[in-house]
Structure formats: structure tokens, C-alpha cells
Short mmCIF file of C-alpha atoms and ligand atoms in Angstrom, two decimals:
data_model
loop_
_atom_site.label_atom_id
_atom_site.label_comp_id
_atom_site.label_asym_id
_atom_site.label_seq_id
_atom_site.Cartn_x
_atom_site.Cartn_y
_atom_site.Cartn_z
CA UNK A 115 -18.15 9.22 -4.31
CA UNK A 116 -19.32 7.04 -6.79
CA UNK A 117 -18.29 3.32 -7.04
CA UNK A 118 -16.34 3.42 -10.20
CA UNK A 119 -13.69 6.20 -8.84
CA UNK A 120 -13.32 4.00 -5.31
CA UNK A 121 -13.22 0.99 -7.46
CA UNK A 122 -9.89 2.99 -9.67
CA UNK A 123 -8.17 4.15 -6.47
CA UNK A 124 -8.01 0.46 -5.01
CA UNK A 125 -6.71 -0.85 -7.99
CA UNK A 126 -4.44 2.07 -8.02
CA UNK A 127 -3.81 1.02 -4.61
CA UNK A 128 -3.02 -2.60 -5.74
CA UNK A 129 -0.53 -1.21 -8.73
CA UNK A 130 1.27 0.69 -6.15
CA UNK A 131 1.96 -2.07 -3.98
CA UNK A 132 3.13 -4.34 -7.07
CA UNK A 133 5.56 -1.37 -8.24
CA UNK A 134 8.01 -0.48 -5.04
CA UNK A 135 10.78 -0.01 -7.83
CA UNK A 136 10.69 1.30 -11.42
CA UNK A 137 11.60 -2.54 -12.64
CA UNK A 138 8.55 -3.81 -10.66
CA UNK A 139 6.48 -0.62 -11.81
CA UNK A 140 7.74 -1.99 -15.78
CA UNK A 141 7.03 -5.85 -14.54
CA UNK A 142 3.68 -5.03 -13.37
CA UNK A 143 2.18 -3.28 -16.53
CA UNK A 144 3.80 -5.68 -18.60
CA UNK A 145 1.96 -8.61 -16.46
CA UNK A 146 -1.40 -6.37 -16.71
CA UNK A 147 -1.18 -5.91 -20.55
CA UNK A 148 0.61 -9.68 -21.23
CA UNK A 149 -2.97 -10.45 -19.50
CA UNK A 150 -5.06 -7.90 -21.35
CA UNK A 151 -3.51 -10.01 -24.74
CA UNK A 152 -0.04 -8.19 -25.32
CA UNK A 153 2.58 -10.05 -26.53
CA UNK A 154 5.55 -9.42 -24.98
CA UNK A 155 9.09 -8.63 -27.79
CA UNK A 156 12.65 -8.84 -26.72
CA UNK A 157 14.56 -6.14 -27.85
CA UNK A 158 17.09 -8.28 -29.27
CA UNK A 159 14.85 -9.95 -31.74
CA UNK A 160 13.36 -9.73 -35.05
CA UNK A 161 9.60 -8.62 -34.17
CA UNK A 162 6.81 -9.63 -36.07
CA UNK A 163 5.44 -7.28 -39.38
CA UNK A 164 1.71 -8.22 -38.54
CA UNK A 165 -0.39 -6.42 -36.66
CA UNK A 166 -1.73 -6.25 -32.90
CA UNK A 167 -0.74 -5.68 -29.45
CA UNK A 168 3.02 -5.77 -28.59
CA UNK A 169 5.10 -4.72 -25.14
CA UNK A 170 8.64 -4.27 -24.53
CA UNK A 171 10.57 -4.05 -21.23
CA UNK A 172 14.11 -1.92 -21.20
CA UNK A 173 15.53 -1.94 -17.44
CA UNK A 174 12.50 -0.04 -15.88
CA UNK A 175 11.20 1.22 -18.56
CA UNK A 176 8.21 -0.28 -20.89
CA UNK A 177 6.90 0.62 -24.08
CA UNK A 178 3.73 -0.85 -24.86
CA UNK A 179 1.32 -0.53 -28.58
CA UNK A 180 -1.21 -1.60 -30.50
CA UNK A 181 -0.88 -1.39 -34.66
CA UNK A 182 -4.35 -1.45 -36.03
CA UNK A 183 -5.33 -4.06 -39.42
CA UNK A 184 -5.91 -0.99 -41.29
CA UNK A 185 -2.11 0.84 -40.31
CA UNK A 186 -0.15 1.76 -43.24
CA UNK A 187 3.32 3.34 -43.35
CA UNK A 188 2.60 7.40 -43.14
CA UNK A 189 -0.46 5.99 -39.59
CA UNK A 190 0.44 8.43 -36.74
CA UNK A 191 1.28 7.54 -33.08
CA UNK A 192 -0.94 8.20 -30.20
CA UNK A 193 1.54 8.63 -27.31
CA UNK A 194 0.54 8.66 -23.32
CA UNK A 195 4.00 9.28 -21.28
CA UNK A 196 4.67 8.53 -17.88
CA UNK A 197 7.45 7.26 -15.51
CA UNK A 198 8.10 4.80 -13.55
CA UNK A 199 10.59 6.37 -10.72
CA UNK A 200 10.17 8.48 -7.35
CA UNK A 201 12.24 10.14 -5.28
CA UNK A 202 14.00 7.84 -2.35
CA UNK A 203 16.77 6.42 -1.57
CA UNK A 204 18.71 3.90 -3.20
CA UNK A 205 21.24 1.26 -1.79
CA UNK A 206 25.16 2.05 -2.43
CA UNK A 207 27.90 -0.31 -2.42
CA UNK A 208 28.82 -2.22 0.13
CA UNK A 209 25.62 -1.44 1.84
CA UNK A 210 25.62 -3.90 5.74
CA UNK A 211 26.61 -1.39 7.63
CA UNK A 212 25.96 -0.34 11.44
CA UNK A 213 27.47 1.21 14.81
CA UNK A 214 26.51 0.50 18.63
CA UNK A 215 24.53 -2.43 18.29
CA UNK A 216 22.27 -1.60 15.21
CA UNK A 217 22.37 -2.65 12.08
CA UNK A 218 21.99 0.19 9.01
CA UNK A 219 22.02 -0.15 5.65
CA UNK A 220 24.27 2.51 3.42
CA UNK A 221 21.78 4.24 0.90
CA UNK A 222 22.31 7.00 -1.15
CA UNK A 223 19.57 10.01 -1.95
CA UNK A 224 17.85 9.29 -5.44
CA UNK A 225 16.51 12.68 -6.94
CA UNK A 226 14.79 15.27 -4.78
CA UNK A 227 12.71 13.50 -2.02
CA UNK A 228 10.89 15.08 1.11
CA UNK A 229 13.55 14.32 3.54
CA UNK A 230 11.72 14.33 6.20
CA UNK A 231 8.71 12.75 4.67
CA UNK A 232 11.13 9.70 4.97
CA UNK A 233 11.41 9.52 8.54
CA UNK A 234 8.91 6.92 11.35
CA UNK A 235 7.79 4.90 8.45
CA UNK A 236 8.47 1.25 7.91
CA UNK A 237 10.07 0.93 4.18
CA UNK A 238 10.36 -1.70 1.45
CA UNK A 239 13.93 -2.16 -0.18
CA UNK A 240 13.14 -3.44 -3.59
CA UNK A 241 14.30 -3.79 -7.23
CA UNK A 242 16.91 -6.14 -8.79
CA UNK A 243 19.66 -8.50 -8.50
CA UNK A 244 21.91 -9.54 -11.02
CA UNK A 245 22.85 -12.71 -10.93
CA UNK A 246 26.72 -14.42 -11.66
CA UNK A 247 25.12 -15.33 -15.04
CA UNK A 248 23.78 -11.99 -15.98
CA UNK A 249 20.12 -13.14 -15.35
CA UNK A 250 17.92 -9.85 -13.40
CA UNK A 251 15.59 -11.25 -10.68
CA UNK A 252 12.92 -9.00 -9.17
CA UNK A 253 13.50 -8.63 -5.48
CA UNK A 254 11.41 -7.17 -2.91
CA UNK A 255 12.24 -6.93 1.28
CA UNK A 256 8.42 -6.02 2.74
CA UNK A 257 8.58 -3.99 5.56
CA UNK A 258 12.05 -4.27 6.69
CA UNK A 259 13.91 -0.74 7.26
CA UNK A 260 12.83 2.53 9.25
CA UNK A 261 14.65 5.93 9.42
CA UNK A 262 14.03 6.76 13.51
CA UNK A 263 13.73 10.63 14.36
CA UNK A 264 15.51 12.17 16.99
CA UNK A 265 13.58 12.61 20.36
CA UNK A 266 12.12 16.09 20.68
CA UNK A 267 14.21 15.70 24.32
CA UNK A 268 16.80 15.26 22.29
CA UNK A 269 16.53 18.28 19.58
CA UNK A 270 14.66 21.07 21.21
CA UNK A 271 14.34 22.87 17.90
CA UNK A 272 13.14 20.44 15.65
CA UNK A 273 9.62 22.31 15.68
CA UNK A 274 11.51 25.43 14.56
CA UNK A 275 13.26 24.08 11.35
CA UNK A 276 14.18 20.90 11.39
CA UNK A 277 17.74 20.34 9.56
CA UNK A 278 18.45 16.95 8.27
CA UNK A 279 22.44 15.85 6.91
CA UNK A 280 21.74 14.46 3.84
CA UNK A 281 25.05 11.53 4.86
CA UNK A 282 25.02 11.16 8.28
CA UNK A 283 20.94 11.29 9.26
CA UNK A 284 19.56 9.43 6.80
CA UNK A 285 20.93 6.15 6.82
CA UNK A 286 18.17 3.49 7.59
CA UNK A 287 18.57 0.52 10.66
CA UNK A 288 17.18 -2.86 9.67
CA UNK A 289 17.83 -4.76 13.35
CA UNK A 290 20.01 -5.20 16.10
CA UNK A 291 23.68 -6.86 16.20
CA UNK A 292 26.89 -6.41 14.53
CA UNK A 293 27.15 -5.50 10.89
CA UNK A 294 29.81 -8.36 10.33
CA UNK A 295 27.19 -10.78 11.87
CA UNK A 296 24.22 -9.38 8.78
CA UNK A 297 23.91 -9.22 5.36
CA UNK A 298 21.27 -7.07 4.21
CA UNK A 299 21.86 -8.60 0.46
CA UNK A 300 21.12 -12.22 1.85
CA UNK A 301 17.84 -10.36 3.17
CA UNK A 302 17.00 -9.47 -0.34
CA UNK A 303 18.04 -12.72 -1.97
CA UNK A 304 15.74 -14.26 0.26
CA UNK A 305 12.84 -12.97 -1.34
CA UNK A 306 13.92 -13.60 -4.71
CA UNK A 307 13.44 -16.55 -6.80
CA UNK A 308 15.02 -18.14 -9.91
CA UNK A 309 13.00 -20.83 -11.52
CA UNK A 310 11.23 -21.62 -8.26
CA UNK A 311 13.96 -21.55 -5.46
CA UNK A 312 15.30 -18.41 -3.70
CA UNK A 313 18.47 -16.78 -4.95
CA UNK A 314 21.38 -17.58 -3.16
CA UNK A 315 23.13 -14.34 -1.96
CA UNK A 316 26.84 -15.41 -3.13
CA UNK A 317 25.79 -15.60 -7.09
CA UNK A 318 24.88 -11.77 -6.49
CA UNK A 319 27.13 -9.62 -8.66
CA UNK A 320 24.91 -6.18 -8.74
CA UNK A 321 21.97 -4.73 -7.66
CA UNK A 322 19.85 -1.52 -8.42
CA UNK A 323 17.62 -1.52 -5.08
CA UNK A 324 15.35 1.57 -3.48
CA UNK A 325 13.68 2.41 -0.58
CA UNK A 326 9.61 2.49 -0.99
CA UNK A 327 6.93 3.41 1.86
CA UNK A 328 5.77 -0.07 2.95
CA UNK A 329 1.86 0.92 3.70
CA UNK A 330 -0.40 0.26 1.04
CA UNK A 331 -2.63 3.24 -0.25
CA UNK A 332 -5.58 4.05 1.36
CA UNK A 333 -9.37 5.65 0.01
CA UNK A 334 -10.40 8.08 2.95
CA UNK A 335 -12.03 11.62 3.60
CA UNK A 336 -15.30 12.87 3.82
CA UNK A 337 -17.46 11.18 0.76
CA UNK A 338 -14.58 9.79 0.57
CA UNK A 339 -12.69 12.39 -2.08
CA UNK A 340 -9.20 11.64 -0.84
CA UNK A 341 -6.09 8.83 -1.37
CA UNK A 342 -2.60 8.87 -0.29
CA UNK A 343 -0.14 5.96 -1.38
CA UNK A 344 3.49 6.16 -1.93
CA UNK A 345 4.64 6.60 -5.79
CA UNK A 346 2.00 8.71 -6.80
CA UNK A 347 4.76 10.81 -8.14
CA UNK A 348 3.93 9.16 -11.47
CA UNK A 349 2.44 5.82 -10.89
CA UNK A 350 -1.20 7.53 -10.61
CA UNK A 351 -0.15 8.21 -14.51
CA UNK A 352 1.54 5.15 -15.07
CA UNK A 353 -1.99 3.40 -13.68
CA UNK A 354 -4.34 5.50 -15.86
CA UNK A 355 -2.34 5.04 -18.95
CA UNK A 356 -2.39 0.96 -18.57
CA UNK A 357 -5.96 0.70 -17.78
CA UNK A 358 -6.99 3.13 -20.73
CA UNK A 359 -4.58 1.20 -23.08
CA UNK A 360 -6.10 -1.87 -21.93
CA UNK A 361 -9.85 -0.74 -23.08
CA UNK A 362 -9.18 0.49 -26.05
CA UNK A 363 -6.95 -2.39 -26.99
CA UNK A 364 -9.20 -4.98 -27.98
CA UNK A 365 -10.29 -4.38 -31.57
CA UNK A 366 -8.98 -1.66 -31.78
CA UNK A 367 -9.05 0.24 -35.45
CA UNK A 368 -8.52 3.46 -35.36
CA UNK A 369 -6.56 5.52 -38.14
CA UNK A 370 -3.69 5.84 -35.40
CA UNK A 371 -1.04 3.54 -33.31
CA UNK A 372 -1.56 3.68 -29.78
CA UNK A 373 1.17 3.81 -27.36
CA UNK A 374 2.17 3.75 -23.97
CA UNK A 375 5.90 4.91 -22.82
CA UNK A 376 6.38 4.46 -19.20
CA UNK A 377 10.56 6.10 -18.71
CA UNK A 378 12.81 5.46 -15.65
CA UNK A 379 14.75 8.05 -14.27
CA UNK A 380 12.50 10.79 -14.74
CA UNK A 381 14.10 12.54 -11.02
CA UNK A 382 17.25 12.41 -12.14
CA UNK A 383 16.88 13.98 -15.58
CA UNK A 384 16.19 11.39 -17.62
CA UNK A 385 19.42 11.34 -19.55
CA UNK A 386 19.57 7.55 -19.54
CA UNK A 387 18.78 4.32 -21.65
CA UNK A 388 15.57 4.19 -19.99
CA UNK A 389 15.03 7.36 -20.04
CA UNK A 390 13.29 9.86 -21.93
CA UNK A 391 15.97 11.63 -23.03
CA UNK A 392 17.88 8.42 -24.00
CA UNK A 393 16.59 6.39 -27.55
CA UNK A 394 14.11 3.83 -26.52
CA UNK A 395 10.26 5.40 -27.58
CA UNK A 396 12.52 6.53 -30.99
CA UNK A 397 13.62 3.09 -31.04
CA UNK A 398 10.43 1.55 -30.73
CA UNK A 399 8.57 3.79 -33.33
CA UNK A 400 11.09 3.06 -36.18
CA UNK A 401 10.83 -0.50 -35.72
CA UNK A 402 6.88 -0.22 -35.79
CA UNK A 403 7.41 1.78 -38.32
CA UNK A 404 10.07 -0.49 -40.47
CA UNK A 405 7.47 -3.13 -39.86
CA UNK A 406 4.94 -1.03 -41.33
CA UNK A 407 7.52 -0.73 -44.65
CA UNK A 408 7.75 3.44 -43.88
CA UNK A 409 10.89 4.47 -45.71
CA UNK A 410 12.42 7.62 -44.20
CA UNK A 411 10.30 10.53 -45.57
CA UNK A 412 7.39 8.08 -44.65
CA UNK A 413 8.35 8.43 -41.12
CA UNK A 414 8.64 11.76 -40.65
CA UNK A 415 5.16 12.04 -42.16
CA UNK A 416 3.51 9.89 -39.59
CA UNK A 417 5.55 11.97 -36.83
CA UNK A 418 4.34 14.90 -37.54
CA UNK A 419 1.05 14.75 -37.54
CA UNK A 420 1.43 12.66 -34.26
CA UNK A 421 0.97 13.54 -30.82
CA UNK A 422 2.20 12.99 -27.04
CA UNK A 423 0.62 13.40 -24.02
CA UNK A 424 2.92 13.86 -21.25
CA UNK A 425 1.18 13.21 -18.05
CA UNK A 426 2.85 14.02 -14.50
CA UNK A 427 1.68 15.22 -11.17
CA UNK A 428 1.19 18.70 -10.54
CA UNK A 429 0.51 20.96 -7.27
CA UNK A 430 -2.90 20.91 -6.17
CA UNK A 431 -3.57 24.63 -4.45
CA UNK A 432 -2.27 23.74 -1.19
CA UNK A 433 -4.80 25.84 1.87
CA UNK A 434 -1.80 26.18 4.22
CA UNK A 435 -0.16 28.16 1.67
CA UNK A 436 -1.87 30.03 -0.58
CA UNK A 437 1.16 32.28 -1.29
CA UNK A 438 3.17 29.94 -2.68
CA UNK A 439 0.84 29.24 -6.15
CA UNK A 440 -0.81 31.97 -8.46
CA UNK A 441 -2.92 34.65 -7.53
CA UNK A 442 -5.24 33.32 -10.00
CA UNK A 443 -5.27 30.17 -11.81
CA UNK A 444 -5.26 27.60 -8.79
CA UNK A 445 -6.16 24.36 -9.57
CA UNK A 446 -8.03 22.05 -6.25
CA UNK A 447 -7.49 18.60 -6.19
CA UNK A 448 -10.54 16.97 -6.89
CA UNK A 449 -11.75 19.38 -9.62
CA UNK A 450 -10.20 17.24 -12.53
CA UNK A 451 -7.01 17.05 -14.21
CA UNK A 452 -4.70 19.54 -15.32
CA UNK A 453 -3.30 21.21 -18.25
CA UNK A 454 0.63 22.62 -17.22
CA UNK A 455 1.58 25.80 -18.72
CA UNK A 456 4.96 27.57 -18.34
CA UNK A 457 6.33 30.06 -20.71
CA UNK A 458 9.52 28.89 -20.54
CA UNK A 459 8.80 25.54 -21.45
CA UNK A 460 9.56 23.32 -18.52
CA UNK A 461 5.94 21.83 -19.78
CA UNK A 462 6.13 21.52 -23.58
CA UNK A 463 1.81 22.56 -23.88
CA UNK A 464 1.45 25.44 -26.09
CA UNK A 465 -1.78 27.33 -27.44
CA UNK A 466 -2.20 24.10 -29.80
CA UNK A 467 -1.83 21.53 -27.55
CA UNK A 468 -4.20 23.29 -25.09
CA UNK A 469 -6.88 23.45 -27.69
CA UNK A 470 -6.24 19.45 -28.61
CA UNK A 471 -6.28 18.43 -24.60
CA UNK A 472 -9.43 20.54 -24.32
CA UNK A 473 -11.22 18.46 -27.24
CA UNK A 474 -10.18 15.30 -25.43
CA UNK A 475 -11.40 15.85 -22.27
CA UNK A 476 -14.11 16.97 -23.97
CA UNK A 477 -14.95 13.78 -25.56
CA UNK A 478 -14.39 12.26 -22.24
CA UNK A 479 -17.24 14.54 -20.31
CA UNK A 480 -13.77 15.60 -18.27
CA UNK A 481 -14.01 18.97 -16.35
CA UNK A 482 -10.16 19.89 -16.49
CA UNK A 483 -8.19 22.28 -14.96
CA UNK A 484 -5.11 24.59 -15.28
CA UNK A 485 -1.84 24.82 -13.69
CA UNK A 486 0.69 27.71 -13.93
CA UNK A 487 3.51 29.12 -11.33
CA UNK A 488 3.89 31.70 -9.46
CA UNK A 489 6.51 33.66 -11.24
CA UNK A 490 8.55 33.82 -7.70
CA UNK A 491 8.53 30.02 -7.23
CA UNK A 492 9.81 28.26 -10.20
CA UNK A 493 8.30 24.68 -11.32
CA UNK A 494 9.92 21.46 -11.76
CA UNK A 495 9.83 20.17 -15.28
CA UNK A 496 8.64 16.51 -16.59
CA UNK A 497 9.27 14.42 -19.35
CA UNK A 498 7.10 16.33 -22.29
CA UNK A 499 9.95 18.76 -23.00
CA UNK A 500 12.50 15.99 -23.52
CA UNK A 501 10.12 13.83 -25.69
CA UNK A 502 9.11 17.13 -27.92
CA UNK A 503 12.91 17.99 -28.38
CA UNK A 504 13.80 14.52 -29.21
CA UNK A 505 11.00 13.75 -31.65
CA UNK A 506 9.49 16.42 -32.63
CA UNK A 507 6.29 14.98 -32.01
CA UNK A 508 3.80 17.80 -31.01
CA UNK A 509 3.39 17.60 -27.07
CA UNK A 510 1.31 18.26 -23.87
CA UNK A 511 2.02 18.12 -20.23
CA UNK A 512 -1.02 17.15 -18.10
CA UNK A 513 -1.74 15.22 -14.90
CA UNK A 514 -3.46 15.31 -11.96
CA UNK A 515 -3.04 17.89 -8.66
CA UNK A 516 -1.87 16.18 -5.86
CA UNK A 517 0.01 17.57 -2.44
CA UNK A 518 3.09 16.72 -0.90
CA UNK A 519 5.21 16.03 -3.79
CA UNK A 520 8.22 14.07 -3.76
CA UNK A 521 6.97 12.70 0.00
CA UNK A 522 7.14 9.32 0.92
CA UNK A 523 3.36 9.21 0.88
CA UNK A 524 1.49 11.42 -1.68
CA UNK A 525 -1.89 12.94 -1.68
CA UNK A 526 -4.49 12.73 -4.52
CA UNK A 527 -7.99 13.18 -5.15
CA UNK A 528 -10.05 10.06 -6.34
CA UNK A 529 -11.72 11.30 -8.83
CA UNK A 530 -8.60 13.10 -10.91
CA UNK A 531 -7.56 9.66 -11.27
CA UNK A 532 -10.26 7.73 -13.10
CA UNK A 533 -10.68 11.16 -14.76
CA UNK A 534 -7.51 10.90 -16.04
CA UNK A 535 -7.79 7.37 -17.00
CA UNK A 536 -10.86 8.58 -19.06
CA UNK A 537 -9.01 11.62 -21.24
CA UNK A 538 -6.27 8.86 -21.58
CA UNK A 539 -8.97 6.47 -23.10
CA UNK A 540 -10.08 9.14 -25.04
CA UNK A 541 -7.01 10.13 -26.58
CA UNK A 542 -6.03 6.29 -27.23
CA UNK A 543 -9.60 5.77 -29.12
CA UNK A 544 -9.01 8.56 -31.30
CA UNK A 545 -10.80 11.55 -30.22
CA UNK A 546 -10.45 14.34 -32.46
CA UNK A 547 -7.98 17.34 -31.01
ZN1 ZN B 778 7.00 13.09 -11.75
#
């Protein structure tokens, strides 16, 4: 493998570990772009008509863009979509709990996770606390939790089928002692700061806080072709669309306005404020756009001869069971990214966004791939449909085959992933569809 692709996956690697929630995930590619020259906007005031590079951070969600000199009020947007969630668990009210000298903690299943992926592996807790003032501090446990399985001696069939209770087996322990003794809050607050000092645990009003695998991704595999990490399941996306947003960024003058939309709650459907079914990207475009003086009709005129690429993970052929994907069109991971097609539209591509994905990865000297069901085992669906419907903005779902989906630790191949990063660059610079 050559050095550049290794080079990808360990900063992949690195953006993992930064991003154990979605409002890390949003914190860390603002912190990557604020370094890359993005200035960062608050929602709730007037932004700038000039030109440039500008980010904005909703919950765990960030929108990030660059409005050439040269942009005028019809100048199309350049979309990359991604999100910033994974399947887990998160913590629920009230969450110290325990029974016969352990401590637990009380979570509750967030989308459509593995179960048993979960099991034997230390885990992060990690997201925010709000404070009694309203302020949101970043908080983050390290390795503190692990969901133990049951002793083979114990469950003589677990080999057979293994059945977990989504309530009652798949509550974490944290350590020993009683739960009126603990308080797995105080933990968090601990590791939280507010200008400079830790966050005491009594000015903690709410908290959004999820499990994440607590081992950092690793490179491995012969020529070394292989990386699992946790999150993959979209950060691999996530990643590729910062670091191609990043290149293209500086000087950028193209006859189009790149942007980045990284969405929470992708695994739960998305029908949130942070999410792609809720208002933010249409938000964000008609205030670039009201800074750009576009009066209605204007708007609808840059729209539509816009574009989005939606890019989320895929299935990777998987040689255990062939079955389970199309007789024919079976993508491998390692051979490139992939172009989703369903004819139902749980992936928005169609005949023309094919042919535009096809000239980008083109432009990129990317070898891509195809990805279709098997008409008896349905797909899941991503956030392209959802942006399409909303906007109208003509659409494509790609992203890279990976394995285990929706485990606690993922499988992808290193090279998809700077691939991907490439085609993203591509697309961002202005390659023609
Ligand atoms: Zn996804």
C-alpha cells in the first residue's frame, strides 16, 4: 500500500478518536477547518455579505462553505453530505444504577446497532453536558464501561443463536460498590472543563451522552489493505469530505459554492433540527444566498442546476455470505468507492446522477464501483433521499464498502477512503458531471 492511503487511514484513525459523539464529530471538523482558515458564524447572528470560508455548528451537526470572489446570486452549490451519528447506546435518565455489588449505568439503544458487536469491549461515554446556565461543554469518559458476556458454562447455546434482551442484557457496569455510593455524571463532569476548571457535577441540568468503542483504529492486513475503527458508519465520509474541503479551500474560484453538511441523527431517521430532514442545509443556503442579494426566483435558479453528493457506507461483498448480496453486481472492499442504486429510491442516484459521479471519479483517476440489493434482502436508506425531497437539489448516494455495519468496530479498505477523499476533491474543485 502506498504511503499516502496509510498516511489517510491514520488520520482517519485520529478523527475517529476526536469524534466518540456526533457533537465531538461537529467540534472536531469545525477545529480542522477553523485551522484550515474557516471562520466560524453563530447562527444567531448577522453573517458577513463578503466572501470566503465560513462554518456553522447546530447541536451535532456542521455546515461548512466556501463563496468564491467571483459568486453572484443565480452561483450553484456543490454539496458533499455526511453524518455525524452511529448506532450505540445512549445514557437515559437517571442513569447510576447497579445490583449485587456492581455498578451499571442505565442506557438506552440508539438506532440499529450490532448487539452483540457491543459486548467484551471497553467503551467511551461521551457527548455533552448542559450546564445550570445553559452553556454545552464537551465531555468525554475514556475507557470507562464494558458490557460482560455470559460464560459459555453459563449459556450452553450461545454458539447456536445467541439471543440478547434489548432491557435487561445490555446495560453496561462501570465498577464495583453500591449505586447510592457512585455517580456516573460526576465521572463525566470530571472530564469536562469550563474556562479551564472541571465542571462541577451539581450545575448539570442535561446531558445527551453515548457509548463509543474505546480502541483507536488500526491499519492492518496483508500489504496492509485493511482498517477497522469504530464510527466508520459515516465518519470515513465525514473524514473525506473535511480533508477534500480543506484542499480545495484555499483560493478557491470556481463558478460554484462548495459545501460540506455533516447531519446528526442519520439512525434514527433524521427527522430532527440537526437532521437532514429538519431545515438547517436550507437554512444555510438562503442565508448564503441572501448574502449573495438572490431574490426568490434567483434561488431556485442556483438550486437547480446544483448538486449533492450523498456519501454513506455501503456493504462490501461479504465471502462468508455470498447469498445475501446480488448474483451479479458485488462490489469488494478495496476496489474503490461505490455508486448505490435502488429502484425504489432508498438511494436518490438515478441514470443522471450515475453519469455525473462517473465524470467525477473520472477526473479523479477513481476506479468506482456499484452497489445494488438483492431483491430478497432489502437495503437501509441514507440521507440523499431526504436532502433530494427537501431541496430539490439533484442527488447521488455514494460511499465506500465496508463490513460489519452498525458494529461497534467497522471494517474498511484503505484505499476506498483516500479514494473517496479524491472524488470528493474533485467534485468540490469543479469537475465537470
Ligand atoms: Zn450511515
Amino acid at each position: 500500500m502506498p504511503a499516502a492511503p496509510i498516511a489517510h487511514a491514520e488520520d482517519l484513525a485520529d478523527f475517529v478518536d476526536a469524534s466518540p459523539s456526533s457533537y465531538h464529530a461537529a467540534a472536531e471538523v469545525a477545529r480542522r477547518l477553523e485551522t484550515a482558515g474557516f471562520a466560524r458564524l453563530d447562527e444567531a447572528d448577522a453573517w458577513p455579505e463578503t466572501p470566503g470560508k465560513h462554518l456553522v455548528v447546530r447541536d451535532g451537526a456542521v455546515i461548512a462553505w466556501v463563496v468564491p470572489a467571483s459568486a453572484a446570486a443565480t452561483t450553484p452549490v456543490r454539496v458533499f453530505g455526511a453524518h455525524s451519528d452511529s448506532p450505540g447506546f445512549k445514557l437515559k435518565p437517571q442513569p447510576t444504577t447497579g445490583r449485587l455489588g456492581w455498578l451499571q449505568a442505565g442506557v438506552e439503544v440508539y438506532g440499529g446497532p450490532l448487539l452483540n458487536s457491543w459486548l467484551d469491549r471497553e467503551l467511551r461515554l461521551a457527548g455533552r453536558l448542559v450546564l445550570d446556565d445553559g452553556t454545552a461543554v464537551l465531555a468525554d469518559s475514556g475507557p470507562l464501561l464494558r458490557l460482560p458476556q455470559l460464560a459459555i458454562h453459563l449459556d450452553r447455546e450461545a454458539n447456536d443463536g445467541l439471543a440478547l434482551h434489548r432491557q435487561a442484557h445490555t446495560q453496561p457496569v462501570w465498577g464495583l460498590g453500591a449505586p447510592e455510593s457512585a455517580d456516573l455524571l460526576a465521572e463525566l463532569a470530571a472530564s469536562a472543563t469550563v474556562d479551564g476548571a472541571p465542571v462541577d457535577a451539581g450545575r448539570i441540568r442535561g446531558f445527551d451522552l453515548v457509548t463509543a468503542d474505546a480502541t483507536r483504529g488500526a491499519v492492518f492486513g496483508r500489504d496492509d489493505a485493511l482498517f477497522a475503527a469504530g464510527r466508520l458508519d459515516d465518519l470515513a465520509s465525514v473524514h473525506a469530505g473535511v480533508v477534500a474541503l480543506s484542499r480545495v479551500a484555499d483560493g478557491f474560484d470556481g463558478d460554484h459554492i462548495p459545501v460540506l453538511a455533516v447531519f446528526d441523527h442519520e439512525e434514527i431517521g433524521s427527522a430532527t433540527r440537526s437532521g437532514a430532514a429538519g431545515p438547517f442545509l436550507e437554512d444555510v443556503l438562503e442565508r448564503i444566498g441572501l448574502a449573495l442579494g438572490a431574490d426568490r426566483g434567483e434561488r431556485m435558479r442556483a438550486l437547480a442546476s446544483s448538486w449533492c453528493v450523498s456519501s454513506d457506507v455501503g456493504h462490501s461483498v461479504h465471502p462468508n455470505y455470498a447469498d445475501k448480496h446480488d448474483p451479479v453486481v458485488q462490489p469488494v472492499l478495496g476496489s474503490g468507492p461505490i455508486l448505490k442504486v435502488n429502484a425504489n429510491q432508498r438511494y436518490a442516484t438515478d441514470g443522471a446522477g450515475s453519469a455525473a459521479w462517473h465524470g467525477w471519479c473520472g477526473a479523479a483517476g477513481v476506479h468506482s464501483q456499484e452497489f445494488v440489493s438483492n431483491n430478497a434482502v432489502p437495503c437501509g436508506s441514507t440521507i440523499g433521499p431526504i436532502t433530494a425531497t427537501r431541496l430539490g437539489i439533484r442527488t447521488v448516494d455514494v460511499g465506500i464498502p465496508i463490513l460489519s455495519m452498525h458494529s461497534a468496530r467497522e471494517l474498511a479498505g484503505v484505499s476506498d477512503l483516500f479514494d473517496l477523499a479524491r472524488v470528493a476533491e474533485a467534485f468540490f474543485a469543479g469537475a465537470s458531471a
